[in-house]
Amino acid sequence: MSGDGVSPLEVTLETVRATASNYNIPPDVKYAYGTAGFRCKADILPPAAYRMGLLAALRAKSVKATIGVMVTASHNPPEDNGLKVVEPQGEMLLPRWEHYSTQLSNTDSASLVEVLQDFSDEAEVTLTSSRGKLVVGRDTRESGPDIVAAVTAGAENLQCKVHNIGVCTTPQLHWIVKQTNISKPNTLQDYYRTFADSFIHLYGKDDVKHSIKVDCANGVGAIALRTIAPLLSDHIDITICNDGSTGRLNENCGADFVKLMQNAPRGVNYVENEHCYTIDGDADRSLFFYSQDHKFYMLDGDKIATLFAWFLNSLMQEAELNLSLGVVQTAYANGSSTSYLYSKGIPVVCVPTGVKHLHKRAEDFDVGVYFEANGHGTVLFSDTAMEMINIRSVRETRKTQKSAVTRLLAFSKLINTAVGDAVTNILAIETILKLCKLSPASWNEMYADLPYRQLKINIRDRDIIKTTDAERKISSPEGMQEKVDALVSDFSSARCFVRPSGTENCVRVHAECATQREADTLAMSVGSMVFDFTEALYSRL
Ligand code: G16
């Protein structure tokens, strides 16, 4: 009790009531925690951001640890923004807390205190406890500072200490949260030094210095690469393209654009066989591209997953390490990549879209490689795997085995295991290509992609479509899946699925066929069927 008889809890709740009145939810706005958190037009985000600050503080108190909030809308246009909440080990927010997030973000200011108290009871958290901290970061969007301020206000209202690390990539924020919780070096400088050292150690030095070009989508990845490039300059030259000085974020460039258009980004002048990369707006996805005989080739997340799995599998076999290795993909994975992995005896699992699903499933393997076709992904090493690799790297005396286990150890240090990281994945890919003397073409020829087409269809309410079977089938509205099946049956070897996006206001249609023309035709006919089907439903409402 304070001197005037008011308890600390009442003081806290009164502070929330007063601040909440500055963050009223605009009429007709409904927030939802989607594939990667909240994402919408930036001007309507502050009320959700304030509530997420409250929720993040609750979560930090409940786990008595540091958690993170990243302010970014990644591949979305510059006028959007979003929020991703990061768990103590760098993972995405737990499903139960996603549910709290959606509920709290839609609670009007007048009821906020009541709902907050209900959550704290349910999660067995003392609202006034001072345990737990929050790290907040943001990408380069103009709206970022206001949204960070709203998150900070919410967290501080619940007396949660907030450390604002400013502009950073999403994977840097995940890494910093994880490092903080395991009491390891945890600043942005530590991030650059750690991964630069790991790269230099494994990559080594050649007489001829290699060079790469990276399309940074006019986003925060340019800052990260510009900072790490000088540390690597004795070993590799990195040319940064689309650094944000002239172009707009994600406009005609970036990993999402390149994957969707199956074409090179604007603003990158590259020559035959040059190693080129494209990353997205918050630098958690990367794709490789090159040209040969004037033809453009893109090596997507599936190609990166197979490269990593093939490399790690070979090393594990050479080292005679008895550990499980598996690959986690989503429905977007090219059928050829799955067949290739099976042909190499590597188990493959399919889960719904979203890093949170892939990351969780990859933990079931000793060495779990997970990638979405769009370039999101990383490798996870279990405690058992790391223990075995560490012991063997010291005790192994046989030359071949020692060399393999030493490379495995070094590779594990080059990977950001907190989450997929465009910067560290680029360094890992370059390392594998060099160590294994692989040209872009020889990597690409590991398997031939089946032609595919992906479309975005705008319908009135994407939530009308529900899916099942790792998003490969539509469960509702009734009858829609049968229509997809009928259209697919017109082609001899085809696959197609439809799912609502969790980050954009659209439905995604993905078709894979024996020829590009067929894939284009199938995607178009399924897309127009989806549009007509839903329009007919609305007209009956
Ligand atoms: C986010 C998620 C990814 C997902 C992508 C697209 O990426 O982290 O797992 O693949 O959205 O999701 P959807 O198809 O549901 O829109 P990012 O890079 O935008 O944060």
Short mmCIF file of N, CA, C and O and ligand atoms in Angstrom, two decimals, residues 35-36 39 74-75 84 280 282 284-285 332 353-355 372 374 376 499-504 508, ligand 1:
data_model
loop_
_atom_site.label_atom_id
_atom_site.label_comp_id
_atom_site.label_asym_id
_atom_site.label_seq_id
_atom_site.Cartn_x
_atom_site.Cartn_y
_atom_site.Cartn_z
N THR A 35 0.11 -15.33 -39.66
CA THR A 35 1.24 -16.24 -39.87
C THR A 35 2.47 -15.80 -39.08
O THR A 35 3.20 -16.62 -38.54
N ALA A 36 2.72 -14.49 -39.06
CA ALA A 36 3.93 -14.01 -38.39
C ALA A 36 3.59 -12.79 -37.52
O ALA A 36 4.26 -11.78 -37.56
N ARG A 39 -0.13 -7.71 -38.79
CA ARG A 39 0.32 -6.99 -39.97
C ARG A 39 -0.85 -6.23 -40.57
O ARG A 39 -1.91 -6.82 -40.82
N SER A 74 8.00 -6.90 -42.87
CA SER A 74 8.78 -7.76 -43.74
C SER A 74 8.57 -7.50 -45.23
O SER A 74 8.99 -6.48 -45.74
N HIS A 75 7.89 -8.43 -45.93
CA HIS A 75 7.78 -8.32 -47.38
C HIS A 75 6.64 -7.39 -47.83
O HIS A 75 6.51 -7.10 -49.02
N LYS A 84 6.06 -8.80 -34.41
CA LYS A 84 6.31 -10.22 -34.18
C LYS A 84 6.80 -10.34 -32.74
O LYS A 84 7.70 -9.60 -32.33
N ASP A 280 14.61 -10.25 -48.15
CA ASP A 280 13.34 -9.51 -48.01
C ASP A 280 13.51 -8.30 -47.09
O ASP A 280 14.61 -8.00 -46.64
N ASP A 282 12.91 -7.49 -44.02
CA ASP A 282 13.50 -7.55 -42.67
C ASP A 282 14.63 -8.57 -42.59
O ASP A 282 15.06 -8.94 -41.50
N ASP A 284 14.95 -11.83 -43.21
CA ASP A 284 14.89 -13.19 -42.69
C ASP A 284 14.67 -14.23 -43.79
O ASP A 284 14.54 -15.41 -43.50
N ARG A 285 14.62 -13.79 -45.04
CA ARG A 285 14.56 -14.75 -46.15
C ARG A 285 15.67 -14.42 -47.14
O ARG A 285 15.95 -13.25 -47.38
N TYR A 332 4.16 -25.53 -50.17
CA TYR A 332 4.76 -24.81 -51.30
C TYR A 332 6.03 -25.48 -51.83
O TYR A 332 6.53 -25.10 -52.89
N THR A 353 2.15 -23.43 -43.39
CA THR A 353 2.98 -22.24 -43.58
C THR A 353 3.23 -21.52 -42.26
O THR A 353 2.35 -21.43 -41.42
N GLY A 354 4.42 -20.98 -42.13
CA GLY A 354 4.75 -20.21 -40.93
C GLY A 354 5.96 -20.81 -40.24
O GLY A 354 5.96 -22.00 -39.92
N VAL A 355 6.95 -19.95 -40.04
CA VAL A 355 8.20 -20.38 -39.40
C VAL A 355 7.93 -21.12 -38.09
O VAL A 355 8.58 -22.11 -37.77
N GLU A 372 11.07 -22.79 -45.95
CA GLU A 372 9.91 -22.55 -46.81
C GLU A 372 10.48 -22.25 -48.19
O GLU A 372 11.59 -21.70 -48.31
N ASN A 374 9.86 -19.94 -50.03
CA ASN A 374 10.11 -18.51 -50.20
C ASN A 374 11.44 -18.03 -49.58
O ASN A 374 11.74 -16.85 -49.63
N HIS A 376 12.66 -18.67 -46.26
CA HIS A 376 12.75 -18.64 -44.80
C HIS A 376 13.30 -19.96 -44.31
O HIS A 376 12.71 -20.99 -44.64
N ARG A 499 -4.93 -21.29 -50.19
CA ARG A 499 -4.97 -20.98 -48.75
C ARG A 499 -5.01 -19.47 -48.53
O ARG A 499 -4.44 -18.71 -49.35
N PRO A 500 -5.68 -19.05 -47.45
CA PRO A 500 -5.69 -17.61 -47.18
C PRO A 500 -4.33 -17.19 -46.64
O PRO A 500 -3.75 -17.91 -45.81
N SER A 501 -3.82 -16.06 -47.08
CA SER A 501 -2.55 -15.55 -46.56
C SER A 501 -2.76 -15.12 -45.11
O SER A 501 -3.83 -14.65 -44.73
N GLY A 502 -1.71 -15.25 -44.32
CA GLY A 502 -1.78 -14.76 -42.94
C GLY A 502 -1.02 -13.46 -42.78
O GLY A 502 -0.84 -12.98 -41.65
N THR A 503 -0.57 -12.88 -43.89
CA THR A 503 0.16 -11.61 -43.79
C THR A 503 -0.38 -10.54 -44.73
O THR A 503 -0.09 -9.37 -44.57
N GLU A 504 -1.12 -10.96 -45.75
CA GLU A 504 -1.65 -10.01 -46.72
C GLU A 504 -3.13 -10.27 -46.91
O GLU A 504 -3.60 -11.39 -46.66
N ARG A 508 -3.89 -17.20 -51.53
CA ARG A 508 -2.81 -17.63 -52.42
C ARG A 508 -3.20 -18.92 -53.13
O ARG A 508 -3.73 -19.85 -52.51
C1 G16 B 1 5.92 -14.52 -43.00
C2 G16 B 1 6.13 -15.83 -42.27
C3 G16 B 1 6.48 -16.92 -43.24
C4 G16 B 1 5.42 -17.01 -44.34
C5 G16 B 1 5.19 -15.64 -44.98
C6 G16 B 1 4.00 -15.64 -45.91
O1 G16 B 1 7.10 -14.13 -43.63
O2 G16 B 1 7.16 -15.67 -41.32
O3 G16 B 1 6.57 -18.13 -42.53
O4 G16 B 1 5.81 -17.90 -45.31
O5 G16 B 1 4.92 -14.68 -43.98
O6 G16 B 1 2.88 -16.04 -45.17
P1 G16 B 1 1.40 -16.01 -45.77
O7 G16 B 1 1.46 -16.87 -46.98
O8 G16 B 1 0.54 -16.57 -44.69
O9 G16 B 1 1.11 -14.59 -46.13
P2 G16 B 1 7.60 -12.63 -43.64
O10 G16 B 1 8.93 -12.69 -44.33
O11 G16 B 1 6.59 -11.84 -44.40
O12 G16 B 1 7.67 -12.25 -42.20
#
